[in-house]
mmCIF file with all atom_site columns, C-alpha atoms in Angstrom:
data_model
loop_
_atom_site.group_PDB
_atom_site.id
_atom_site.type_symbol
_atom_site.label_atom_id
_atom_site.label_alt_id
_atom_site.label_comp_id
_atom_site.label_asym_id
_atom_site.label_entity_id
_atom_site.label_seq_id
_atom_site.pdbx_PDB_ins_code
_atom_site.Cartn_x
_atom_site.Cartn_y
_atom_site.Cartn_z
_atom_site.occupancy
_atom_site.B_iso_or_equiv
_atom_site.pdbx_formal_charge
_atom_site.auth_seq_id
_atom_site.auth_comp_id
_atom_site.auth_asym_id
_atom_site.auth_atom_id
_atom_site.pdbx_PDB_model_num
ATOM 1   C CA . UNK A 1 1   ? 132.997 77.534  118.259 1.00 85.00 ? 46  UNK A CA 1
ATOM 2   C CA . UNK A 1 2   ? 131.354 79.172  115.558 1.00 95.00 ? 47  UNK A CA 1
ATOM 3   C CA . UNK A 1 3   ? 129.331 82.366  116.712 1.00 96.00 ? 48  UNK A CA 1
ATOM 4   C CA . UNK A 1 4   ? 128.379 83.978  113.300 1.00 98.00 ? 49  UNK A CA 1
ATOM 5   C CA . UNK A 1 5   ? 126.085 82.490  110.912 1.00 98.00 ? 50  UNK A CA 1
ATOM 6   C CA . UNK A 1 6   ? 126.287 83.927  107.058 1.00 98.00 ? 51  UNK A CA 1
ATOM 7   C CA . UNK A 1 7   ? 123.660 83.232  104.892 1.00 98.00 ? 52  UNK A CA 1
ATOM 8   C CA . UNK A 1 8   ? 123.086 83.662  101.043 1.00 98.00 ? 53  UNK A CA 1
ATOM 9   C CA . UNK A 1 9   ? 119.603 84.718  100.489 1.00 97.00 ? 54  UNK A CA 1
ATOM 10  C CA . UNK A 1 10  ? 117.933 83.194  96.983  1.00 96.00 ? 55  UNK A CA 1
ATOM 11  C CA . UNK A 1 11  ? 117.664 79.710  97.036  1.00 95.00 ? 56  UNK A CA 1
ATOM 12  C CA . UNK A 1 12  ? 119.051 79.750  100.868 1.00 97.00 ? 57  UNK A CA 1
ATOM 13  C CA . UNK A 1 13  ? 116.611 82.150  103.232 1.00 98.00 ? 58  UNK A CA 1
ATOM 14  C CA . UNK A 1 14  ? 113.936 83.389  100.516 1.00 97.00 ? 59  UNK A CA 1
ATOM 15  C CA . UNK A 1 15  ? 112.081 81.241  97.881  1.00 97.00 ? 60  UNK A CA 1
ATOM 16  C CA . UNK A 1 16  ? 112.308 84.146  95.080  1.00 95.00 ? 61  UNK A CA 1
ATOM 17  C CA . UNK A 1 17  ? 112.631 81.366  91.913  1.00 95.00 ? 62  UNK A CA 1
ATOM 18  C CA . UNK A 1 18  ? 109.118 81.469  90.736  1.00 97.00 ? 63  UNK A CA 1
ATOM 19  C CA . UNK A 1 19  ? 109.471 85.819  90.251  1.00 97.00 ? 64  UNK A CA 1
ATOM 20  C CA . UNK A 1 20  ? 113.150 85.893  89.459  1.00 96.00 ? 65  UNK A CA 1
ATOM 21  C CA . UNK A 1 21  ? 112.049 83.618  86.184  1.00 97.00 ? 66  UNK A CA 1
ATOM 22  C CA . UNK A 1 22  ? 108.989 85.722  85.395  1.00 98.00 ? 67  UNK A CA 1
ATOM 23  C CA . UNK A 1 23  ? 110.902 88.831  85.514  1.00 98.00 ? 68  UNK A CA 1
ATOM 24  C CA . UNK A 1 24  ? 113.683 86.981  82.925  1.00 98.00 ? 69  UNK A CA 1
ATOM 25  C CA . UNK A 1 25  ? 111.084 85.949  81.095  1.00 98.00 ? 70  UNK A CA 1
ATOM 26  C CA . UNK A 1 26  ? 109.196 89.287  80.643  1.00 98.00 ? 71  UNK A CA 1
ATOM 27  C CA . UNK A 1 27  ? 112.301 90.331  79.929  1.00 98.00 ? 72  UNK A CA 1
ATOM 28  C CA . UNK A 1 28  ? 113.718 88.502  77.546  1.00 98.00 ? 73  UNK A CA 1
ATOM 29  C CA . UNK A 1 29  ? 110.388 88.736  75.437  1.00 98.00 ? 74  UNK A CA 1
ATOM 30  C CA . UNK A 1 30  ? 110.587 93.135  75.694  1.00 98.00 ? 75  UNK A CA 1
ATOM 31  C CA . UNK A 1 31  ? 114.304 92.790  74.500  1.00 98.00 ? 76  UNK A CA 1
ATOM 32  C CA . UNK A 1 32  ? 113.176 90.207  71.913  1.00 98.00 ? 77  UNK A CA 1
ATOM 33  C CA . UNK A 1 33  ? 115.258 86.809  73.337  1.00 98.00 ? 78  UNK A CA 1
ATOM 34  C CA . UNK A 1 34  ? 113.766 83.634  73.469  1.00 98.00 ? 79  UNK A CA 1
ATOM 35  C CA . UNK A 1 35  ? 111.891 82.806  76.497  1.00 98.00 ? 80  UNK A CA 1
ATOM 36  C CA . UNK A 1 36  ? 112.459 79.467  78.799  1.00 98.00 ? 81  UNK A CA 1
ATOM 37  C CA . UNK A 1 37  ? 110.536 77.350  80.573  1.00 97.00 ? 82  UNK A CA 1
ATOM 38  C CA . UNK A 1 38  ? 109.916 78.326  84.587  1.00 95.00 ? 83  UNK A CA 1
ATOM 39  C CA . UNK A 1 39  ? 111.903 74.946  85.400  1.00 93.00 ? 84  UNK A CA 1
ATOM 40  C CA . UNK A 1 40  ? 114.847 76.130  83.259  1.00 95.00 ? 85  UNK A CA 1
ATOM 41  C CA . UNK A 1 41  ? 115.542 78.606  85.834  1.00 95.00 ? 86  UNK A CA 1
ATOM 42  C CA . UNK A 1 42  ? 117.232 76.924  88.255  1.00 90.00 ? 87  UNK A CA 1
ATOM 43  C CA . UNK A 1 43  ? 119.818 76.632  86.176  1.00 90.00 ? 88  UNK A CA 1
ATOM 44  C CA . UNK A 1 44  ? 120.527 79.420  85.185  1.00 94.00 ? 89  UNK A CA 1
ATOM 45  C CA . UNK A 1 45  ? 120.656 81.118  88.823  1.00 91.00 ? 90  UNK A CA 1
ATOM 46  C CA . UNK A 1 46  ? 123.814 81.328  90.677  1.00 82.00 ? 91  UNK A CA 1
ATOM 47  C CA . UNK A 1 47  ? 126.574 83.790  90.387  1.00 78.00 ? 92  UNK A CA 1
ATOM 48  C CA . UNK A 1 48  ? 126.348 87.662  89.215  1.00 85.00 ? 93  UNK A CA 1
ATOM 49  C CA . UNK A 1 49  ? 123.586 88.986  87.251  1.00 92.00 ? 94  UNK A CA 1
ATOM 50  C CA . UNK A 1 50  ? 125.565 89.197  83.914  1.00 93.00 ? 95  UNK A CA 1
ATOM 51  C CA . UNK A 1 51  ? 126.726 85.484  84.665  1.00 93.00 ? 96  UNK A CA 1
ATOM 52  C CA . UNK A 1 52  ? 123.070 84.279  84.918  1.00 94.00 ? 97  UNK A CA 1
ATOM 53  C CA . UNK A 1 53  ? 122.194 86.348  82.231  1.00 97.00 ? 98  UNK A CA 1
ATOM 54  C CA . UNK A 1 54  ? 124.762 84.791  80.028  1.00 97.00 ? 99  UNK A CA 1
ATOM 55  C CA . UNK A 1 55  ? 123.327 81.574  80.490  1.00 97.00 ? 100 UNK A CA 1
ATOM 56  C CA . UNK A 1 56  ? 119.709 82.152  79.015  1.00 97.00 ? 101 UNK A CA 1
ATOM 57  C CA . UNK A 1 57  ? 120.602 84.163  75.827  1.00 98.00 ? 102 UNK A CA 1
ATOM 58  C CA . UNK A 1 58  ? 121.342 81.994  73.005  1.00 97.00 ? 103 UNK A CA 1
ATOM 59  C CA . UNK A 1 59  ? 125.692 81.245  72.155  1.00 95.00 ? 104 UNK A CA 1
ATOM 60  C CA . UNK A 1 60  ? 125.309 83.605  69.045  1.00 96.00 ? 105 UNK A CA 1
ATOM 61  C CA . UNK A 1 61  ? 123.550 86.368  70.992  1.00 96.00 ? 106 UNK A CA 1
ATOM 62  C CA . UNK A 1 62  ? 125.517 87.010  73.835  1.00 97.00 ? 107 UNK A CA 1
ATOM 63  C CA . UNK A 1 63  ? 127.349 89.954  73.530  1.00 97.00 ? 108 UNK A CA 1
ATOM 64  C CA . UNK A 1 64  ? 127.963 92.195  76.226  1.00 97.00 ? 109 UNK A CA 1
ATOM 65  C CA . UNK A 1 65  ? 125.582 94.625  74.464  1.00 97.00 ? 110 UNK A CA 1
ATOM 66  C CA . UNK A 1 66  ? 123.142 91.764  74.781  1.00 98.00 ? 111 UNK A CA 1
ATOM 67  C CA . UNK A 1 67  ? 123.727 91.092  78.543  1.00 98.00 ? 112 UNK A CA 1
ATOM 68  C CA . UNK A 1 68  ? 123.301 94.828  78.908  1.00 97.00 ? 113 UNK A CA 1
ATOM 69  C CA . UNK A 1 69  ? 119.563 95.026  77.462  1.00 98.00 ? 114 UNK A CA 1
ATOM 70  C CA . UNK A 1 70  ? 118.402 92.040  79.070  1.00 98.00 ? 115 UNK A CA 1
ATOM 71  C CA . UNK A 1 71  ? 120.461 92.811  82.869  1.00 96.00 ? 116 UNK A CA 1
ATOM 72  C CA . UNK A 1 72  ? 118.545 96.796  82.202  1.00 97.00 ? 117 UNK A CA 1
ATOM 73  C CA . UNK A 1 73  ? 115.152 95.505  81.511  1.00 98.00 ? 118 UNK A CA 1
ATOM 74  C CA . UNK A 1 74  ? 115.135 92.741  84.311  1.00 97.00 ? 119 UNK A CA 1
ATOM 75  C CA . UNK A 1 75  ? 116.447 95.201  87.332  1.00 94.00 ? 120 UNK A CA 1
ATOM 76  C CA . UNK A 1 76  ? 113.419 97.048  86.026  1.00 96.00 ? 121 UNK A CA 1
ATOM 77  C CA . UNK A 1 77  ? 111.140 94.457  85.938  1.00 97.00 ? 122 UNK A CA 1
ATOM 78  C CA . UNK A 1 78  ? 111.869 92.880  89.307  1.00 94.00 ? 123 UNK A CA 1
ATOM 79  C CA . UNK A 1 79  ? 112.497 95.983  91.325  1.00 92.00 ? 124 UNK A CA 1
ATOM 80  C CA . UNK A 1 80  ? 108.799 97.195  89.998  1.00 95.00 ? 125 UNK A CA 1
ATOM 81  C CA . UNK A 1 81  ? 107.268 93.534  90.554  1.00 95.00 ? 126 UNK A CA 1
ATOM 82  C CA . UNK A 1 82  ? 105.251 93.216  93.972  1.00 94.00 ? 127 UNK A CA 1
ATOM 83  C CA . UNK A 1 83  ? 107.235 89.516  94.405  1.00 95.00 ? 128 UNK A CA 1
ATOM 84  C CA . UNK A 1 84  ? 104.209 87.906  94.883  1.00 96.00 ? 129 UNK A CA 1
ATOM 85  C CA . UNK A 1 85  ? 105.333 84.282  94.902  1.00 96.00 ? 130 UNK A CA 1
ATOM 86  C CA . UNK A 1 86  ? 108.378 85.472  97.340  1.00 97.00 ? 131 UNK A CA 1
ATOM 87  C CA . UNK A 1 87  ? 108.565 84.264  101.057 1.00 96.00 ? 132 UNK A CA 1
ATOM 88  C CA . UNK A 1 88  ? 110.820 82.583  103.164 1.00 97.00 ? 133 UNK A CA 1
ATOM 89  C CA . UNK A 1 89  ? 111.514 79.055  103.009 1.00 97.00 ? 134 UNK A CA 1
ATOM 90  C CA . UNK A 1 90  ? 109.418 76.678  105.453 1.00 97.00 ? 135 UNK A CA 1
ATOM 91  C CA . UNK A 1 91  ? 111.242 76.834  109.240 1.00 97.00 ? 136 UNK A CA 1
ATOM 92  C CA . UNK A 1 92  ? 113.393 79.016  108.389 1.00 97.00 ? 137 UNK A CA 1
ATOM 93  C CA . UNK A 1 93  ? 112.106 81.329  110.273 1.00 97.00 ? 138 UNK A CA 1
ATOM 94  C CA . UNK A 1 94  ? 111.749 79.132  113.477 1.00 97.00 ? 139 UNK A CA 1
ATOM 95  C CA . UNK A 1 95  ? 115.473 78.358  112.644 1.00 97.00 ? 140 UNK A CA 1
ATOM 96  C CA . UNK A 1 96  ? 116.816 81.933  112.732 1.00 98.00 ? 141 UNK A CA 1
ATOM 97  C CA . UNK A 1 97  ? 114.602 82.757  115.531 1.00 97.00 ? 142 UNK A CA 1
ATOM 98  C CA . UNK A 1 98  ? 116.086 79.807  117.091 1.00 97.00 ? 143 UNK A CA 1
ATOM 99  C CA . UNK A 1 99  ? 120.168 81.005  116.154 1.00 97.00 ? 144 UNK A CA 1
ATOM 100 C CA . UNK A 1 100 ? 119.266 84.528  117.595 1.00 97.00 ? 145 UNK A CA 1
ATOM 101 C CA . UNK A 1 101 ? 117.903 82.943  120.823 1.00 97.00 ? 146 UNK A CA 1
ATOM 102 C CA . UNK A 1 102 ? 121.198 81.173  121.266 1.00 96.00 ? 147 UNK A CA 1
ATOM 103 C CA . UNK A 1 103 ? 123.193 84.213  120.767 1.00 97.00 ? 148 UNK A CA 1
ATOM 104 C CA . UNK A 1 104 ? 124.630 83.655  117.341 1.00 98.00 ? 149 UNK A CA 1
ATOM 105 C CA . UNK A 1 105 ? 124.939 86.855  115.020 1.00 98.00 ? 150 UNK A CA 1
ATOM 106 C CA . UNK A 1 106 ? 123.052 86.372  111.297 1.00 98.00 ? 151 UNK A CA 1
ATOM 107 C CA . UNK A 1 107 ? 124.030 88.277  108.555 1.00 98.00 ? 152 UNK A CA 1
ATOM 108 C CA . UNK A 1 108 ? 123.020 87.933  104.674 1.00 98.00 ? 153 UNK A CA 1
ATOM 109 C CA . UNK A 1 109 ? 125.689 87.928  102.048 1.00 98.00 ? 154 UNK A CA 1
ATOM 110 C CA . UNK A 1 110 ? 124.384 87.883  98.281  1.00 97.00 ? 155 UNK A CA 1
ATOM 111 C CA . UNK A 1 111 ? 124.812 88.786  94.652  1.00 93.00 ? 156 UNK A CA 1
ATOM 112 C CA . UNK A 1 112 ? 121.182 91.221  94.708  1.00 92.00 ? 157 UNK A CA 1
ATOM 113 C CA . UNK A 1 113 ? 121.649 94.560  94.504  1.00 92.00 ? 158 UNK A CA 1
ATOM 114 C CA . UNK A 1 114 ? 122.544 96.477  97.983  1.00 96.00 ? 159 UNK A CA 1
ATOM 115 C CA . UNK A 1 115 ? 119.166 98.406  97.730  1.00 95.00 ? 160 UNK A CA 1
ATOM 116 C CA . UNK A 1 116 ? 116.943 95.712  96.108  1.00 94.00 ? 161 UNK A CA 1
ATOM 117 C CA . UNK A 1 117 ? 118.153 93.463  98.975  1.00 96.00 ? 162 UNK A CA 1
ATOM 118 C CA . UNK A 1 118 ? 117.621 96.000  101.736 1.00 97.00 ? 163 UNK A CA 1
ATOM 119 C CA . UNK A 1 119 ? 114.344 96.380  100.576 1.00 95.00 ? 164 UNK A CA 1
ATOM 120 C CA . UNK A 1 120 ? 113.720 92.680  100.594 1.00 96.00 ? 165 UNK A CA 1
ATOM 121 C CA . UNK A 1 121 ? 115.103 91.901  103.584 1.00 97.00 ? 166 UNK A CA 1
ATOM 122 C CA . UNK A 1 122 ? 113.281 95.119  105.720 1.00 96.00 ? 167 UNK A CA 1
ATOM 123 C CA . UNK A 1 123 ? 109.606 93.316  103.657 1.00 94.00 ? 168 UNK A CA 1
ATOM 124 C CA . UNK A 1 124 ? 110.454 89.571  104.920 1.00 95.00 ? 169 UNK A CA 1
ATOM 125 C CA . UNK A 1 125 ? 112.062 89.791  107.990 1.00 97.00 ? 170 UNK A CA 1
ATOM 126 C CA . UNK A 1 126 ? 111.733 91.738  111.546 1.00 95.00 ? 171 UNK A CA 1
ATOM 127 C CA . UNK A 1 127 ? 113.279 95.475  112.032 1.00 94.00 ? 172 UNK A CA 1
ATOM 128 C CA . UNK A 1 128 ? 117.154 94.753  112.412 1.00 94.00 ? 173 UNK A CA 1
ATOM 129 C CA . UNK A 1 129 ? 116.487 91.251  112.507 1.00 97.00 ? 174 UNK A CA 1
ATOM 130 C CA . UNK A 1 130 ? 119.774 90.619  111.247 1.00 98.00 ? 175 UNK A CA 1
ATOM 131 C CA . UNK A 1 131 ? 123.828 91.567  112.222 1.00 98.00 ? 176 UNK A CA 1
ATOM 132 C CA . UNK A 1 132 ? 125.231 92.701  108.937 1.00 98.00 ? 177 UNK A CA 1
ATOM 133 C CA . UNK A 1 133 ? 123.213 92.273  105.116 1.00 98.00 ? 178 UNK A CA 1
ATOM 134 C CA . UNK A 1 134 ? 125.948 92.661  102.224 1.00 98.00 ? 179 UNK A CA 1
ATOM 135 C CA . UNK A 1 135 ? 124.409 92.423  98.727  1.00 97.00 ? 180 UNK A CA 1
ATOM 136 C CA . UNK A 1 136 ? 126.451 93.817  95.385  1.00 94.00 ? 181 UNK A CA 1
ATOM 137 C CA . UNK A 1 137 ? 127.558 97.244  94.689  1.00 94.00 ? 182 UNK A CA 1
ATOM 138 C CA . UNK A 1 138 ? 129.259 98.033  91.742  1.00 90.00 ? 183 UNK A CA 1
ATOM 139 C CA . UNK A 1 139 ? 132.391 100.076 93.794  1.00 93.00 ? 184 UNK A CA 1
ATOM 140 C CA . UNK A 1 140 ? 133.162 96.402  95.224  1.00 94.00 ? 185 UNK A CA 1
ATOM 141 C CA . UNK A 1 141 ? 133.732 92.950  94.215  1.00 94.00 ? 186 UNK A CA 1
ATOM 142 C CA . UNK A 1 142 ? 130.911 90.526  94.049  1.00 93.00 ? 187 UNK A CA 1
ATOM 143 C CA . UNK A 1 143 ? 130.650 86.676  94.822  1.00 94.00 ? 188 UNK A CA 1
ATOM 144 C CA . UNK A 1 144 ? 132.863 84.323  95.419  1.00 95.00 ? 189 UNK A CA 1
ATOM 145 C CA . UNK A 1 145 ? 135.190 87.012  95.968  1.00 97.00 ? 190 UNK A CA 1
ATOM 146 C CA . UNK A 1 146 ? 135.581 87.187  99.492  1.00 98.00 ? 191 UNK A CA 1
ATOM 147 C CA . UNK A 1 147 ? 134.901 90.615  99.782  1.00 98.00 ? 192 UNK A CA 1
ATOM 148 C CA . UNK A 1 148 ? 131.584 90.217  101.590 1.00 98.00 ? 193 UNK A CA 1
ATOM 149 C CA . UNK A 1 149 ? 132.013 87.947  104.094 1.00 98.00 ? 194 UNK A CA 1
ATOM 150 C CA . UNK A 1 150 ? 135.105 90.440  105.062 1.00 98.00 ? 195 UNK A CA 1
ATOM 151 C CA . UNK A 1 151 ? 132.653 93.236  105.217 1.00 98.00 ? 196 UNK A CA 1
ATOM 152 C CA . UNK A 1 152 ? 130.446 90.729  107.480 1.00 98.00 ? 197 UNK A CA 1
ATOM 153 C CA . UNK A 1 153 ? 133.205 89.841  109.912 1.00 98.00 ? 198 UNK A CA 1
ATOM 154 C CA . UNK A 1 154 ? 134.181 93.557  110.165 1.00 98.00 ? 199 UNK A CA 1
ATOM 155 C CA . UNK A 1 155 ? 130.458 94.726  110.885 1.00 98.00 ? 200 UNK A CA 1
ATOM 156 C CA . UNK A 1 156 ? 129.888 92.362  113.583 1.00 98.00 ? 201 UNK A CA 1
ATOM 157 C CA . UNK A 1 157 ? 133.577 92.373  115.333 1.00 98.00 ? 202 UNK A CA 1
ATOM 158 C CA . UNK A 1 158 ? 133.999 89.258  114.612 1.00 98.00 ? 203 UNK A CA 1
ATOM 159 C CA . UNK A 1 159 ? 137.013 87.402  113.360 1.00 98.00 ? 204 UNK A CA 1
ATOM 160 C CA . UNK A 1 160 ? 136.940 84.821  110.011 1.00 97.00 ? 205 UNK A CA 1
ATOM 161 C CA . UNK A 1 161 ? 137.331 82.063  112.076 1.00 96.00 ? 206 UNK A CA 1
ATOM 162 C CA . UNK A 1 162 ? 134.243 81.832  113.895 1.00 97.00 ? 207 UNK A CA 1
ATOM 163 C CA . UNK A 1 163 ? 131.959 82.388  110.683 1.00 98.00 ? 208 UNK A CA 1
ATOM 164 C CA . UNK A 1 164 ? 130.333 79.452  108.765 1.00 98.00 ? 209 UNK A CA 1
ATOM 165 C CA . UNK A 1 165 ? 128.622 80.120  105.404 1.00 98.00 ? 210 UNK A CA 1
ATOM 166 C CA . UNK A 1 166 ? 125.446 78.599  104.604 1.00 98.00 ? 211 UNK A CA 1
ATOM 167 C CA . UNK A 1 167 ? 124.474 78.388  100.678 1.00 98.00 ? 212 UNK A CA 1
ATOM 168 C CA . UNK A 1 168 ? 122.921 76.461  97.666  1.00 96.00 ? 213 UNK A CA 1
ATOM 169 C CA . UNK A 1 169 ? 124.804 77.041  94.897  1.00 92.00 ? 214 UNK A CA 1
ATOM 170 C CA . UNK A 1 170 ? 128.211 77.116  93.309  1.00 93.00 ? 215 UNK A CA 1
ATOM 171 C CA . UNK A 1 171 ? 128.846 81.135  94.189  1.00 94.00 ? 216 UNK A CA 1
ATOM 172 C CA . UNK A 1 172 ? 128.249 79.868  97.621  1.00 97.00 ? 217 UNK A CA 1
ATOM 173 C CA . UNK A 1 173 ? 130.786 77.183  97.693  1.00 98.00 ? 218 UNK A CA 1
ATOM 174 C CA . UNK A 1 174 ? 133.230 79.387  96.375  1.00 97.00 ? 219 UNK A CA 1
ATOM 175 C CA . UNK A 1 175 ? 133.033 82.617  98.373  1.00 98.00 ? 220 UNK A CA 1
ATOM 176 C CA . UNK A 1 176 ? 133.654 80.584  101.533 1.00 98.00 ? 221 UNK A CA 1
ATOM 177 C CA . UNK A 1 177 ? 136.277 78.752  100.187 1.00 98.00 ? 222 UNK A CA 1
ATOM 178 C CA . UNK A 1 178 ? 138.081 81.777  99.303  1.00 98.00 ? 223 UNK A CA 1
ATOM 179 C CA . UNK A 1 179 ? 137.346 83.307  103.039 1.00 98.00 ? 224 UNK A CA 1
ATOM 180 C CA . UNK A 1 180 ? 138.398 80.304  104.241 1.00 98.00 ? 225 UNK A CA 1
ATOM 181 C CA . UNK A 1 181 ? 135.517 79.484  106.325 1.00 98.00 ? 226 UNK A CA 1
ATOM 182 C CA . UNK A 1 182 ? 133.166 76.397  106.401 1.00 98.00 ? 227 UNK A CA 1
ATOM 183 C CA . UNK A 1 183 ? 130.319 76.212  103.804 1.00 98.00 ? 228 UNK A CA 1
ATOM 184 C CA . UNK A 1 184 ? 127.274 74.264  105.029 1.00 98.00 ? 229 UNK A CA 1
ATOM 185 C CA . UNK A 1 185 ? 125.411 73.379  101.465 1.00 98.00 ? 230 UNK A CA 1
ATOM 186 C CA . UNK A 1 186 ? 121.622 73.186  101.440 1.00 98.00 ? 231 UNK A CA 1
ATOM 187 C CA . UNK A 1 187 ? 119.700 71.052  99.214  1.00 96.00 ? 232 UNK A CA 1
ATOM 188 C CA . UNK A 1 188 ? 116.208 72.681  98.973  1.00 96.00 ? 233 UNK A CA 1
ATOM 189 C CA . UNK A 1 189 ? 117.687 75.777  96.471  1.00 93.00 ? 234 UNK A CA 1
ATOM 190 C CA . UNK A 1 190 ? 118.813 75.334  92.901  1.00 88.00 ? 235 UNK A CA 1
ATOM 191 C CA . UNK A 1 191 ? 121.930 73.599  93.432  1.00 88.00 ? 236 UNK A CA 1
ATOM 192 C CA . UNK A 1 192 ? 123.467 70.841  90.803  1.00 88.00 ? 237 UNK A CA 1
ATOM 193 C CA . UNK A 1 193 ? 124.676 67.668  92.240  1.00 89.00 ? 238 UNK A CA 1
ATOM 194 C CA . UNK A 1 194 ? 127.977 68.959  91.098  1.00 92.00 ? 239 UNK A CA 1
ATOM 195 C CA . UNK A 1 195 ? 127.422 71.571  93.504  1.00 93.00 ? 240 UNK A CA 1
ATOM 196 C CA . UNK A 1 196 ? 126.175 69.060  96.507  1.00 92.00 ? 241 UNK A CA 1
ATOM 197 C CA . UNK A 1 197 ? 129.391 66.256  95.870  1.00 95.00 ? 242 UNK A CA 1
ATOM 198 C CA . UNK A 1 198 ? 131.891 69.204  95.771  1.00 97.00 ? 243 UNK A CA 1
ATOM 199 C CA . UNK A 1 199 ? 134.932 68.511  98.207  1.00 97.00 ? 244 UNK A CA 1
ATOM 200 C CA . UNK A 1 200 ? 134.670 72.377  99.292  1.00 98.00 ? 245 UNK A CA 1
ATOM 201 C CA . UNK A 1 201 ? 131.486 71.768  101.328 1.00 98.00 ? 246 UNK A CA 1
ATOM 202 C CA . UNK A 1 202 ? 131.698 70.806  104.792 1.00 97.00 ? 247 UNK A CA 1
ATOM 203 C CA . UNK A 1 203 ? 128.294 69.153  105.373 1.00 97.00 ? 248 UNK A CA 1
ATOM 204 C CA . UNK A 1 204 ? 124.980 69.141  103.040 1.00 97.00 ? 249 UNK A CA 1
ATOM 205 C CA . UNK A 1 205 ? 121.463 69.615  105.191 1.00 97.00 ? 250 UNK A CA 1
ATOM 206 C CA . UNK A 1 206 ? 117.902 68.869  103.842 1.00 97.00 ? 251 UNK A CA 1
ATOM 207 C CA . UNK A 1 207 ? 115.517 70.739  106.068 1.00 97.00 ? 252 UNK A CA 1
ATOM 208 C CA . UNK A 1 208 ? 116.135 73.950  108.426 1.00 97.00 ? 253 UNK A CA 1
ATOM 209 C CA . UNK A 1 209 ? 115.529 71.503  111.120 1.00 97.00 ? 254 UNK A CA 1
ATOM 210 C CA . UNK A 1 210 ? 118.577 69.602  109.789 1.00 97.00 ? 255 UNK A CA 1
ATOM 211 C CA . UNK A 1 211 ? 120.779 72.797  109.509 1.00 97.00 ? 256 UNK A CA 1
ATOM 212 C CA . UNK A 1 212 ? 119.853 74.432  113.176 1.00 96.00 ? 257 UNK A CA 1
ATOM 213 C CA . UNK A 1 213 ? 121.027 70.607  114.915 1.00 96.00 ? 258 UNK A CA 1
ATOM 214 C CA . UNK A 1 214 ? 124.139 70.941  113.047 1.00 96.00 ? 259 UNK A CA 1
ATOM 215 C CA . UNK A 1 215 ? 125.007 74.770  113.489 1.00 95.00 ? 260 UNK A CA 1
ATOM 216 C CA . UNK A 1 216 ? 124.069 74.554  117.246 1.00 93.00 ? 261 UNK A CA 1
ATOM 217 C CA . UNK A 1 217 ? 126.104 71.324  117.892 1.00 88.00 ? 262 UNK A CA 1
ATOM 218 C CA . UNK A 1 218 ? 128.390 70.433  115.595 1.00 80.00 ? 263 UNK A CA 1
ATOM 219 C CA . UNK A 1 219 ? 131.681 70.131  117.287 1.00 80.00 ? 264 UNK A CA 1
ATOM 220 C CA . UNK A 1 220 ? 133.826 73.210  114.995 1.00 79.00 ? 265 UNK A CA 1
#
């Protein structure tokens, strides 16, 4: 039986697309990049910041010096921004609410800065609402290394084996493929259908409703 839940936040818990691109976008214009349409966004998401960054400058302007300016102004942008198009996804609330009833630990496991996530998670979400959150330091490895859901596990005194990894994207897929733990893909966040038909994913869900029959009795 599976008794801890581990969930990525953007795209998976929180609905942060619509600020994420307007802080890229403000930031690409003040470091004088081309802009992108909001829809262009999703796909760009997914992975570390530099990754995503990489995928919006232009092939000929993508330097690590480039990545630099743009990754700088956006962490300033977004940390400064009041988020105000940022909010849980519909139910999921009800779900988690749900998970805790039934005694399952939650914990949050993403590539947002440790603080920045903190932050977001203490704004959204009930004092000590969940187990464990592990976002990206740069003294440790980020997603799909492992490294997180490890930390997770540890925190909660839990072993590997009874963690399942809910996600939306590729960095998702990955990270619990390399713990070695289920990954349970969700279909409302920015994932391809690359991501979706991957072999790595145990099941795919399409509402929280879908996702809370199948964590509370899916036969592990």
């Amino acid at each position: 039986m599976k008794k801890l839940i581990i969930l990525d936040f953007d795209g998976t818990l929180v609905d942060t697309l619509t600020d994420v691109a307007l802080c890229f976008n403000e930031a690409l214009r003040q470091t004088g990049y081309p802009q992108h349409p909001l829809e262009a966004f999703a796909g760009f998401v997914g992975g570390n910041l530099e990754t995503v960054v990489s995928r919006m400058l232009p092939p000929d302007r993508c330097t690590t010096d480039d990545i630099d300016r743009v990754k700088t102004c956006y962490r300033e942008l977004y940390l400064s921004s009041s988020k105000p198009n940022t909010k849980p996804y519909p139910g999921m609330m009800d779900l988690l609410q749900e998970l805790k009833r039934r005694g399952y630990a939650l914990a949050v496991n993403s590539n947002k800065g440790q603080v920045l996530l903190d932050n977001m998670v203490d704004k959204m979400f009930p004092p000590h609402f969940f187990d464990a959150v592990v976002g990206y330091q740069e003294n440790r490895p980020s997603k799909p290394d492992p490294d997180g859901v490890r930390r997770i596990c540890d925190s909660c005194h839990l072993p590997m084996e009874q963690a399942v990894y809910v996600g939306d994207g590729a960095s998702d897929i990955a990270t619990a493929a390399n713990a070695g733990i289920p990954c349970v893909f969700v279909l409302w966040g920015q994932g391809t259908e690359q991501d979706r038909t991957d072999s790595r994913v145990y099941r795919c869900v399409q509402t929280p409703e879908e996702l809370q029959a199948l964590l509370t009795k899916e036969d592990w």
